[in-house]
Amino acid sequence: MVKTIIVSNRLPVSLRHRNGRFEFKPSAGGLATGLGSIYKSGENIWIGWPGNTVEDPEQRAEIILELHELKMAPVFLTKEDVEQFYEGFSNETLWPAFHYFTQYIVYNPEHWEAYIRVNQMFCEAILKKAAPDDTIWVHDYQLLLLPKMLREALPNATIAFFQHIPFPSYEIIRMIPWRKELLEGVCGSDLIGFHTYDDMRHFLSAVGRITGMSSESGYIQAENRIINVDSFPMGIDYGKFEKQAKSKKTQNIVKNFKTQVGDVKLILTIDRLDYSKGIPQRLHVFYELLKSHKELHGKISMIMVVVPSRDMVQSYKELKEEIDLLVGRINAEYSTLNWIPVHYFYRGFPFEELSAFYSMSDIALVTPLRDGMNLVCKEFVASKTDQTGVLILSEMAGASKELIDAVLVNPNDKQGVVDAIYQALAMKPEEQKSRMVSMQESLKKYDIFQWVKVYLDRLEHVKEKQAELTSRVVDTKIIQEIEEKFKTASNPVLFLDYDGTLTGFKSNPQDAMPDAELKAIIKGLSTKSQVVIISGRDKDTLGQWFKGQSIDMIAEHGVWVKRKSSKEGWELYAEVDDSWKEEIRKIMEYYVLRTPGAFIEEKHHSLVWHYRKVESGLGDLRMRELFSHLKYMARGYNLQVLEGNMVLEIKRPDINKGRAAVTMMKGIEYDFVLAIGDDWTDEDTFKAMPKNAYTIRVGYAYTQANYNIKSYRQVRDLLKKLIE
Ligand code: GDG
């Protein structure tokens, strides 16, 4: 049976040493709850690091057995792995880069080596458990290389990746020396998920620029499959927080806590210790609030929970000291005998006490400088079962895209946040309620269970889409069939497009001339069959490149034809009316002037605007602009504007490769027809072919052709077979 393997750096349990023995403490995190129904069922399993080092082989064996009972399998990391892979590359390179803290990025090749090594260890641990068709769902930035490693070992597996932290702009990613390997690593997946649309947009742009793979509508076109990239904002276990807040236990804690803090308005902040969370900035805001609003003294307190995290890393140690100092300063300056401005805790709390904090607070101040999603703000909203309270939320948290009824703030705007707190303190109960109700409705609907479901449904959908495309891929059986039919045919014909089909693309189109191998293939084919090169190229270039070959040629998408039998040379297949060219050329020239690297190619029946050599992104932008400009002009002249591979072409609509191919075949009985092409202009050829023809599109795009083939290299291999 096909099983699902969940993989994350940390298992949903923590291994602790206690009096020479080990014990496991389950994690109460949202992800662990959400995925519980998945990894606990059937043969499924969760693979990851248990969070502690174990050197003794006997103890390791014991742990493996115990975890097996919990449907988990461990990856054991050594102290060195933890230092270099986890604290090093993951938390000192990727974490700061992905959260836009470029000043903290450490570029250490040894850490990078450890990152590769540990990703490989994860891969090996998975391969011990995985069958070829299993589903493997990899989580987060510590394992960016893993999807590709898995793909190489298990080409047919379903591999999904979800990143819990932001994905930054290309400008940041490009700073990391190992950016290409990291992106290619993730692209081993079938589905790549992020919390927000901005993250996915940044990822797609980085993939396009750094790996060269293009994408359309969230689908990356990889060499042999499509990869879907999408946004899946993660939810919480809403019911659990709501139920706990209402429980007797929590309400008793609330009563007790309230007596202790006294009759004050409470502002709650809860974070892991991390510079991305903006904790010192928040303390500066609170200081400013107390300084500028003396009337609030004695009437408002902050509960600040900072959960210890990564405190072995230098920048975190410094952050802890900064927070300690700031809290000390505020309390020293403003405390009275019966009022403490900041109740500060550097530790975690049991769930029922956390719930009490959420439930009793009037304001949650969630102001990270950058956060992938932020679950604390969602948990606060779910816990406010009496629908009072105000959420102040940073625009830099992924959650702000969903919780638009929060009071949204820019965490760098100190006065703005001070004002937001003041606004929250003055907010009427009706307004609090209407904002709260609307946020609660949304969080209830898109909870963690829904998130898992939507993600896995999408994964299934991608696999179906891939299957549709691969069912048409030319395999050895089809190659054999084509070979047999070709070799027994008495009157075969081959229609072969040139660029992208018989040869790769060059940044200068004139450099893509046929090499010796291609010339030999064409020569070989032409002794056994009629060969028609059917291209958008101009007739002079084609004529020169295939001089002396015994073939037919169709140039400029069917304007010109040269028969091998005819002594006349090139014949005009279509009436050329180029009265429109002057005006259109002027427009195109204007776009060339504004776009370094762009140039115009003039053909008899068309004008082509090339942007292959233009800075990536800019070329696309200008092409879209030119497209809409030309579309408007084209109507008046009855012309057609077509988007090709890094080109925009404007031409008469009745001239196309299909029409030329049909004219060429008229009156001749062929018993074998093969047409191969790589772009939209070849779709006209495919459509025009007789029913029994073999039609093949290069690349994995949707097509009218019967089959797809990977690249021009495979086309050459196929053609070589025909002349063997
Ligand atoms: C990463 C991304 C993204 C906190 N204090 C206590 C406690 N917590 C729990 C909260 C919450 C979790 O920790 C913190 O989650 P966040 O989402 O706020 O932040 P990260 O840890 O940075 O998580 C983040 C997340 O992944 C999910 O994709 O949202 O952007 O950085 O669930 O409740 N739990 C208990 N006691 C505490 O004192 N029991």
JSON list of N, CA, C and O in Angstrom, two decimals, residues 75-117:
[
{"chain": "A", "resi": 75, "resn": "VAL", "atom": "N", "xyz": [16.42, 10.46, 13.08]},
{"chain": "A", "resi": 75, "resn": "VAL", "atom": "CA", "xyz": [17.69, 10.70, 12.40]},
{"chain": "A", "resi": 75, "resn": "VAL", "atom": "C", "xyz": [18.58, 11.21, 13.52]},
{"chain": "A", "resi": 75, "resn": "VAL", "atom": "O", "xyz": [18.26, 12.24, 14.13]},
{"chain": "A", "resi": 76, "resn": "PHE", "atom": "N", "xyz": [19.66, 10.49, 13.82]},
{"chain": "A", "resi": 76, "resn": "PHE", "atom": "CA", "xyz": [20.51, 10.92, 14.94]},
{"chain": "A", "resi": 76, "resn": "PHE", "atom": "C", "xyz": [21.56, 11.91, 14.44]},
{"chain": "A", "resi": 76, "resn": "PHE", "atom": "O", "xyz": [22.29, 11.62, 13.50]},
{"chain": "A", "resi": 77, "resn": "LEU", "atom": "N", "xyz": [21.61, 13.06, 15.08]},
{"chain": "A", "resi": 77, "resn": "LEU", "atom": "CA", "xyz": [22.63, 14.05, 14.71]},
{"chain": "A", "resi": 77, "resn": "LEU", "atom": "C", "xyz": [23.70, 14.07, 15.79]},
{"chain": "A", "resi": 77, "resn": "LEU", "atom": "O", "xyz": [23.40, 13.95, 16.98]},
{"chain": "A", "resi": 78, "resn": "THR", "atom": "N", "xyz": [24.95, 14.25, 15.37]},
{"chain": "A", "resi": 78, "resn": "THR", "atom": "CA", "xyz": [26.03, 14.35, 16.35]},
{"chain": "A", "resi": 78, "resn": "THR", "atom": "C", "xyz": [26.10, 15.81, 16.83]},
{"chain": "A", "resi": 78, "resn": "THR", "atom": "O", "xyz": [25.45, 16.69, 16.24]},
{"chain": "A", "resi": 79, "resn": "LYS", "atom": "N", "xyz": [26.94, 16.04, 17.84]},
{"chain": "A", "resi": 79, "resn": "LYS", "atom": "CA", "xyz": [27.09, 17.39, 18.37]},
{"chain": "A", "resi": 79, "resn": "LYS", "atom": "C", "xyz": [27.58, 18.34, 17.27]},
{"chain": "A", "resi": 79, "resn": "LYS", "atom": "O", "xyz": [27.14, 19.47, 17.13]},
{"chain": "A", "resi": 80, "resn": "GLU", "atom": "N", "xyz": [28.48, 17.79, 16.46]},
{"chain": "A", "resi": 80, "resn": "GLU", "atom": "CA", "xyz": [29.04, 18.58, 15.36]},
{"chain": "A", "resi": 80, "resn": "GLU", "atom": "C", "xyz": [27.97, 18.92, 14.31]},
{"chain": "A", "resi": 80, "resn": "GLU", "atom": "O", "xyz": [27.90, 20.05, 13.82]},
{"chain": "A", "resi": 81, "resn": "ASP", "atom": "N", "xyz": [27.11, 17.94, 14.01]},
{"chain": "A", "resi": 81, "resn": "ASP", "atom": "CA", "xyz": [26.02, 18.19, 13.06]},
{"chain": "A", "resi": 81, "resn": "ASP", "atom": "C", "xyz": [25.13, 19.31, 13.59]},
{"chain": "A", "resi": 81, "resn": "ASP", "atom": "O", "xyz": [24.73, 20.21, 12.85]},
{"chain": "A", "resi": 82, "resn": "VAL", "atom": "N", "xyz": [24.81, 19.23, 14.88]},
{"chain": "A", "resi": 82, "resn": "VAL", "atom": "CA", "xyz": [23.92, 20.22, 15.47]},
{"chain": "A", "resi": 82, "resn": "VAL", "atom": "C", "xyz": [24.55, 21.61, 15.34]},
{"chain": "A", "resi": 82, "resn": "VAL", "atom": "O", "xyz": [23.90, 22.58, 14.94]},
{"chain": "A", "resi": 83, "resn": "GLU", "atom": "N", "xyz": [25.85, 21.69, 15.64]},
{"chain": "A", "resi": 83, "resn": "GLU", "atom": "CA", "xyz": [26.53, 22.99, 15.59]},
{"chain": "A", "resi": 83, "resn": "GLU", "atom": "C", "xyz": [26.61, 23.55, 14.18]},
{"chain": "A", "resi": 83, "resn": "GLU", "atom": "O", "xyz": [26.38, 24.72, 13.95]},
{"chain": "A", "resi": 84, "resn": "GLN", "atom": "N", "xyz": [26.97, 22.65, 13.24]},
{"chain": "A", "resi": 84, "resn": "GLN", "atom": "CA", "xyz": [27.23, 23.17, 11.88]},
{"chain": "A", "resi": 84, "resn": "GLN", "atom": "C", "xyz": [26.00, 23.21, 10.98]},
{"chain": "A", "resi": 84, "resn": "GLN", "atom": "O", "xyz": [25.82, 24.14, 10.21]},
{"chain": "A", "resi": 85, "resn": "PHE", "atom": "N", "xyz": [25.19, 22.16, 11.08]},
{"chain": "A", "resi": 85, "resn": "PHE", "atom": "CA", "xyz": [24.01, 22.10, 10.20]},
{"chain": "A", "resi": 85, "resn": "PHE", "atom": "C", "xyz": [22.85, 22.91, 10.78]},
{"chain": "A", "resi": 85, "resn": "PHE", "atom": "O", "xyz": [22.23, 23.72, 10.09]},
{"chain": "A", "resi": 86, "resn": "TYR", "atom": "N", "xyz": [22.56, 22.68, 12.07]},
{"chain": "A", "resi": 86, "resn": "TYR", "atom": "CA", "xyz": [21.36, 23.30, 12.66]},
{"chain": "A", "resi": 86, "resn": "TYR", "atom": "C", "xyz": [21.62, 24.73, 13.12]},
{"chain": "A", "resi": 86, "resn": "TYR", "atom": "O", "xyz": [21.06, 25.69, 12.59]},
{"chain": "A", "resi": 87, "resn": "GLU", "atom": "N", "xyz": [22.55, 24.85, 14.11]},
{"chain": "A", "resi": 87, "resn": "GLU", "atom": "CA", "xyz": [22.84, 26.21, 14.59]},
{"chain": "A", "resi": 87, "resn": "GLU", "atom": "C", "xyz": [23.57, 27.00, 13.51]},
{"chain": "A", "resi": 87, "resn": "GLU", "atom": "O", "xyz": [23.37, 28.20, 13.35]},
{"chain": "A", "resi": 88, "resn": "GLY", "atom": "N", "xyz": [24.42, 26.32, 12.74]},
{"chain": "A", "resi": 88, "resn": "GLY", "atom": "CA", "xyz": [25.23, 26.98, 11.72]},
{"chain": "A", "resi": 88, "resn": "GLY", "atom": "C", "xyz": [24.43, 27.35, 10.48]},
{"chain": "A", "resi": 88, "resn": "GLY", "atom": "O", "xyz": [23.83, 28.42, 10.41]},
{"chain": "A", "resi": 89, "resn": "PHE", "atom": "N", "xyz": [24.40, 26.44, 9.50]},
{"chain": "A", "resi": 89, "resn": "PHE", "atom": "CA", "xyz": [23.83, 26.84, 8.21]},
{"chain": "A", "resi": 89, "resn": "PHE", "atom": "C", "xyz": [22.34, 27.19, 8.30]},
{"chain": "A", "resi": 89, "resn": "PHE", "atom": "O", "xyz": [21.89, 28.18, 7.74]},
{"chain": "A", "resi": 90, "resn": "SER", "atom": "N", "xyz": [21.58, 26.38, 9.05]},
{"chain": "A", "resi": 90, "resn": "SER", "atom": "CA", "xyz": [20.13, 26.65, 9.11]},
{"chain": "A", "resi": 90, "resn": "SER", "atom": "C", "xyz": [19.84, 27.97, 9.81]},
{"chain": "A", "resi": 90, "resn": "SER", "atom": "O", "xyz": [19.09, 28.80, 9.30]},
{"chain": "A", "resi": 91, "resn": "ASN", "atom": "N", "xyz": [20.46, 28.15, 11.00]},
{"chain": "A", "resi": 91, "resn": "ASN", "atom": "CA", "xyz": [20.05, 29.29, 11.82]},
{"chain": "A", "resi": 91, "resn": "ASN", "atom": "C", "xyz": [20.96, 30.51, 11.72]},
{"chain": "A", "resi": 91, "resn": "ASN", "atom": "O", "xyz": [20.58, 31.60, 12.18]},
{"chain": "A", "resi": 92, "resn": "GLU", "atom": "N", "xyz": [22.15, 30.34, 11.13]},
{"chain": "A", "resi": 92, "resn": "GLU", "atom": "CA", "xyz": [23.01, 31.52, 10.99]},
{"chain": "A", "resi": 92, "resn": "GLU", "atom": "C", "xyz": [23.16, 31.96, 9.54]},
{"chain": "A", "resi": 92, "resn": "GLU", "atom": "O", "xyz": [23.73, 33.00, 9.27]},
{"chain": "A", "resi": 93, "resn": "THR", "atom": "N", "xyz": [22.65, 31.14, 8.60]},
{"chain": "A", "resi": 93, "resn": "THR", "atom": "CA", "xyz": [22.70, 31.56, 7.20]},
{"chain": "A", "resi": 93, "resn": "THR", "atom": "C", "xyz": [21.27, 31.70, 6.66]},
{"chain": "A", "resi": 93, "resn": "THR", "atom": "O", "xyz": [20.84, 32.79, 6.29]},
{"chain": "A", "resi": 94, "resn": "LEU", "atom": "N", "xyz": [20.54, 30.58, 6.66]},
{"chain": "A", "resi": 94, "resn": "LEU", "atom": "CA", "xyz": [19.21, 30.64, 6.03]},
{"chain": "A", "resi": 94, "resn": "LEU", "atom": "C", "xyz": [18.21, 31.48, 6.82]},
{"chain": "A", "resi": 94, "resn": "LEU", "atom": "O", "xyz": [17.50, 32.30, 6.25]},
{"chain": "A", "resi": 95, "resn": "TRP", "atom": "N", "xyz": [18.16, 31.26, 8.15]},
{"chain": "A", "resi": 95, "resn": "TRP", "atom": "CA", "xyz": [17.15, 32.01, 8.93]},
{"chain": "A", "resi": 95, "resn": "TRP", "atom": "C", "xyz": [17.32, 33.52, 8.78]},
{"chain": "A", "resi": 95, "resn": "TRP", "atom": "O", "xyz": [16.37, 34.22, 8.41]},
{"chain": "A", "resi": 96, "resn": "PRO", "atom": "N", "xyz": [18.53, 34.09, 9.02]},
{"chain": "A", "resi": 96, "resn": "PRO", "atom": "CA", "xyz": [18.64, 35.55, 8.86]},
{"chain": "A", "resi": 96, "resn": "PRO", "atom": "C", "xyz": [18.37, 35.99, 7.42]},
{"chain": "A", "resi": 96, "resn": "PRO", "atom": "O", "xyz": [17.71, 37.01, 7.20]},
{"chain": "A", "resi": 97, "resn": "ALA", "atom": "N", "xyz": [18.87, 35.23, 6.45]},
{"chain": "A", "resi": 97, "resn": "ALA", "atom": "CA", "xyz": [18.66, 35.65, 5.05]},
{"chain": "A", "resi": 97, "resn": "ALA", "atom": "C", "xyz": [17.16, 35.66, 4.74]},
{"chain": "A", "resi": 97, "resn": "ALA", "atom": "O", "xyz": [16.64, 36.63, 4.19]},
{"chain": "A", "resi": 98, "resn": "PHE", "atom": "N", "xyz": [16.46, 34.61, 5.12]},
{"chain": "A", "resi": 98, "resn": "PHE", "atom": "CA", "xyz": [15.05, 34.50, 4.76]},
{"chain": "A", "resi": 98, "resn": "PHE", "atom": "C", "xyz": [14.17, 35.49, 5.53]},
{"chain": "A", "resi": 98, "resn": "PHE", "atom": "O", "xyz": [13.05, 35.75, 5.13]},
{"chain": "A", "resi": 99, "resn": "HIS", "atom": "N", "xyz": [14.71, 36.03, 6.65]},
{"chain": "A", "resi": 99, "resn": "HIS", "atom": "CA", "xyz": [13.95, 37.03, 7.39]},
{"chain": "A", "resi": 99, "resn": "HIS", "atom": "C", "xyz": [14.49, 38.45, 7.15]},
{"chain": "A", "resi": 99, "resn": "HIS", "atom": "O", "xyz": [14.22, 39.36, 7.91]},
{"chain": "A", "resi": 100, "resn": "TYR", "atom": "N", "xyz": [15.30, 38.60, 6.11]},
{"chain": "A", "resi": 100, "resn": "TYR", "atom": "CA", "xyz": [15.83, 39.92, 5.70]},
{"chain": "A", "resi": 100, "resn": "TYR", "atom": "C", "xyz": [16.80, 40.54, 6.72]},
{"chain": "A", "resi": 100, "resn": "TYR", "atom": "O", "xyz": [16.96, 41.74, 6.74]},
{"chain": "A", "resi": 101, "resn": "PHE", "atom": "N", "xyz": [17.44, 39.70, 7.56]},
{"chain": "A", "resi": 101, "resn": "PHE", "atom": "CA", "xyz": [18.46, 40.23, 8.48]},
{"chain": "A", "resi": 101, "resn": "PHE", "atom": "C", "xyz": [19.83, 39.93, 7.88]},
{"chain": "A", "resi": 101, "resn": "PHE", "atom": "O", "xyz": [20.58, 39.08, 8.37]},
{"chain": "A", "resi": 102, "resn": "THR", "atom": "N", "xyz": [20.16, 40.64, 6.81]},
{"chain": "A", "resi": 102, "resn": "THR", "atom": "CA", "xyz": [21.37, 40.30, 6.07]},
{"chain": "A", "resi": 102, "resn": "THR", "atom": "C", "xyz": [22.63, 40.53, 6.90]},
{"chain": "A", "resi": 102, "resn": "THR", "atom": "O", "xyz": [23.65, 39.91, 6.66]},
{"chain": "A", "resi": 103, "resn": "GLN", "atom": "N", "xyz": [22.53, 41.43, 7.89]},
{"chain": "A", "resi": 103, "resn": "GLN", "atom": "CA", "xyz": [23.72, 41.72, 8.71]},
{"chain": "A", "resi": 103, "resn": "GLN", "atom": "C", "xyz": [24.12, 40.51, 9.57]},
{"chain": "A", "resi": 103, "resn": "GLN", "atom": "O", "xyz": [25.24, 40.44, 10.05]},
{"chain": "A", "resi": 104, "resn": "TYR", "atom": "N", "xyz": [23.21, 39.57, 9.79]},
{"chain": "A", "resi": 104, "resn": "TYR", "atom": "CA", "xyz": [23.54, 38.40, 10.61]},
{"chain": "A", "resi": 104, "resn": "TYR", "atom": "C", "xyz": [23.97, 37.19, 9.80]},
{"chain": "A", "resi": 104, "resn": "TYR", "atom": "O", "xyz": [24.28, 36.14, 10.36]},
{"chain": "A", "resi": 105, "resn": "ILE", "atom": "N", "xyz": [23.92, 37.27, 8.46]},
{"chain": "A", "resi": 105, "resn": "ILE", "atom": "CA", "xyz": [24.21, 36.07, 7.66]},
{"chain": "A", "resi": 105, "resn": "ILE", "atom": "C", "xyz": [25.68, 35.67, 7.80]},
{"chain": "A", "resi": 105, "resn": "ILE", "atom": "O", "xyz": [26.57, 36.50, 7.65]},
{"chain": "A", "resi": 106, "resn": "VAL", "atom": "N", "xyz": [25.91, 34.39, 8.11]},
{"chain": "A", "resi": 106, "resn": "VAL", "atom": "CA", "xyz": [27.27, 33.85, 8.18]},
{"chain": "A", "resi": 106, "resn": "VAL", "atom": "C", "xyz": [27.48, 33.01, 6.91]},
{"chain": "A", "resi": 106, "resn": "VAL", "atom": "O", "xyz": [26.65, 32.17, 6.58]},
{"chain": "A", "resi": 107, "resn": "TYR", "atom": "N", "xyz": [28.57, 33.27, 6.21]},
{"chain": "A", "resi": 107, "resn": "TYR", "atom": "CA", "xyz": [28.87, 32.49, 4.99]},
{"chain": "A", "resi": 107, "resn": "TYR", "atom": "C", "xyz": [30.02, 31.56, 5.33]},
{"chain": "A", "resi": 107, "resn": "TYR", "atom": "O", "xyz": [31.18, 31.95, 5.21]},
{"chain": "A", "resi": 108, "resn": "ASN", "atom": "N", "xyz": [29.71, 30.34, 5.75]},
{"chain": "A", "resi": 108, "resn": "ASN", "atom": "CA", "xyz": [30.76, 29.44, 6.18]},
{"chain": "A", "resi": 108, "resn": "ASN", "atom": "C", "xyz": [30.69, 28.13, 5.37]},
{"chain": "A", "resi": 108, "resn": "ASN", "atom": "O", "xyz": [29.75, 27.34, 5.53]},
{"chain": "A", "resi": 109, "resn": "PRO", "atom": "N", "xyz": [31.70, 27.89, 4.51]},
{"chain": "A", "resi": 109, "resn": "PRO", "atom": "CA", "xyz": [31.67, 26.69, 3.66]},
{"chain": "A", "resi": 109, "resn": "PRO", "atom": "C", "xyz": [31.58, 25.39, 4.45]},
{"chain": "A", "resi": 109, "resn": "PRO", "atom": "O", "xyz": [30.99, 24.42, 3.98]},
{"chain": "A", "resi": 110, "resn": "GLU", "atom": "N", "xyz": [32.15, 25.39, 5.66]},
{"chain": "A", "resi": 110, "resn": "GLU", "atom": "CA", "xyz": [32.06, 24.16, 6.47]},
{"chain": "A", "resi": 110, "resn": "GLU", "atom": "C", "xyz": [30.62, 23.88, 6.89]},
{"chain": "A", "resi": 110, "resn": "GLU", "atom": "O", "xyz": [30.17, 22.74, 6.91]},
{"chain": "A", "resi": 111, "resn": "HIS", "atom": "N", "xyz": [29.92, 24.96, 7.21]},
{"chain": "A", "resi": 111, "resn": "HIS", "atom": "CA", "xyz": [28.50, 24.82, 7.56]},
{"chain": "A", "resi": 111, "resn": "HIS", "atom": "C", "xyz": [27.71, 24.31, 6.36]},
{"chain": "A", "resi": 111, "resn": "HIS", "atom": "O", "xyz": [26.80, 23.49, 6.49]},
{"chain": "A", "resi": 112, "resn": "TRP", "atom": "N", "xyz": [28.05, 24.81, 5.20]},
{"chain": "A", "resi": 112, "resn": "TRP", "atom": "CA", "xyz": [27.36, 24.37, 3.98]},
{"chain": "A", "resi": 112, "resn": "TRP", "atom": "C", "xyz": [27.61, 22.87, 3.74]},
{"chain": "A", "resi": 112, "resn": "TRP", "atom": "O", "xyz": [26.69, 22.12, 3.43]},
{"chain": "A", "resi": 113, "resn": "GLU", "atom": "N", "xyz": [28.86, 22.44, 3.93]},
{"chain": "A", "resi": 113, "resn": "GLU", "atom": "CA", "xyz": [29.18, 21.01, 3.77]},
{"chain": "A", "resi": 113, "resn": "GLU", "atom": "C", "xyz": [28.33, 20.18, 4.73]},
{"chain": "A", "resi": 113, "resn": "GLU", "atom": "O", "xyz": [27.83, 19.11, 4.38]},
{"chain": "A", "resi": 114, "resn": "ALA", "atom": "N", "xyz": [28.20, 20.68, 5.98]},
{"chain": "A", "resi": 114, "resn": "ALA", "atom": "CA", "xyz": [27.42, 19.95, 6.98]},
{"chain": "A", "resi": 114, "resn": "ALA", "atom": "C", "xyz": [25.95, 19.91, 6.58]},
{"chain": "A", "resi": 114, "resn": "ALA", "atom": "O", "xyz": [25.26, 18.90, 6.79]},
{"chain": "A", "resi": 115, "resn": "TYR", "atom": "N", "xyz": [25.48, 20.99, 5.98]},
{"chain": "A", "resi": 115, "resn": "TYR", "atom": "CA", "xyz": [24.07, 21.05, 5.54]},
{"chain": "A", "resi": 115, "resn": "TYR", "atom": "C", "xyz": [23.82, 19.97, 4.48]},
{"chain": "A", "resi": 115, "resn": "TYR", "atom": "O", "xyz": [22.83, 19.23, 4.55]},
{"chain": "A", "resi": 116, "resn": "ILE", "atom": "N", "xyz": [24.76, 19.84, 3.53]},
{"chain": "A", "resi": 116, "resn": "ILE", "atom": "CA", "xyz": [24.61, 18.80, 2.50]},
{"chain": "A", "resi": 116, "resn": "ILE", "atom": "C", "xyz": [24.63, 17.43, 3.18]},
{"chain": "A", "resi": 116, "resn": "ILE", "atom": "O", "xyz": [23.80, 16.57, 2.91]},
{"chain": "A", "resi": 117, "resn": "ARG", "atom": "N", "xyz": [25.61, 17.26, 4.08]},
{"chain": "A", "resi": 117, "resn": "ARG", "atom": "CA", "xyz": [25.80, 15.95, 4.73]},
{"chain": "A", "resi": 117, "resn": "ARG", "atom": "C", "xyz": [24.54, 15.54, 5.51]},
{"chain": "A", "resi": 117, "resn": "ARG", "atom": "O", "xyz": [24.06, 14.41, 5.37]}
]
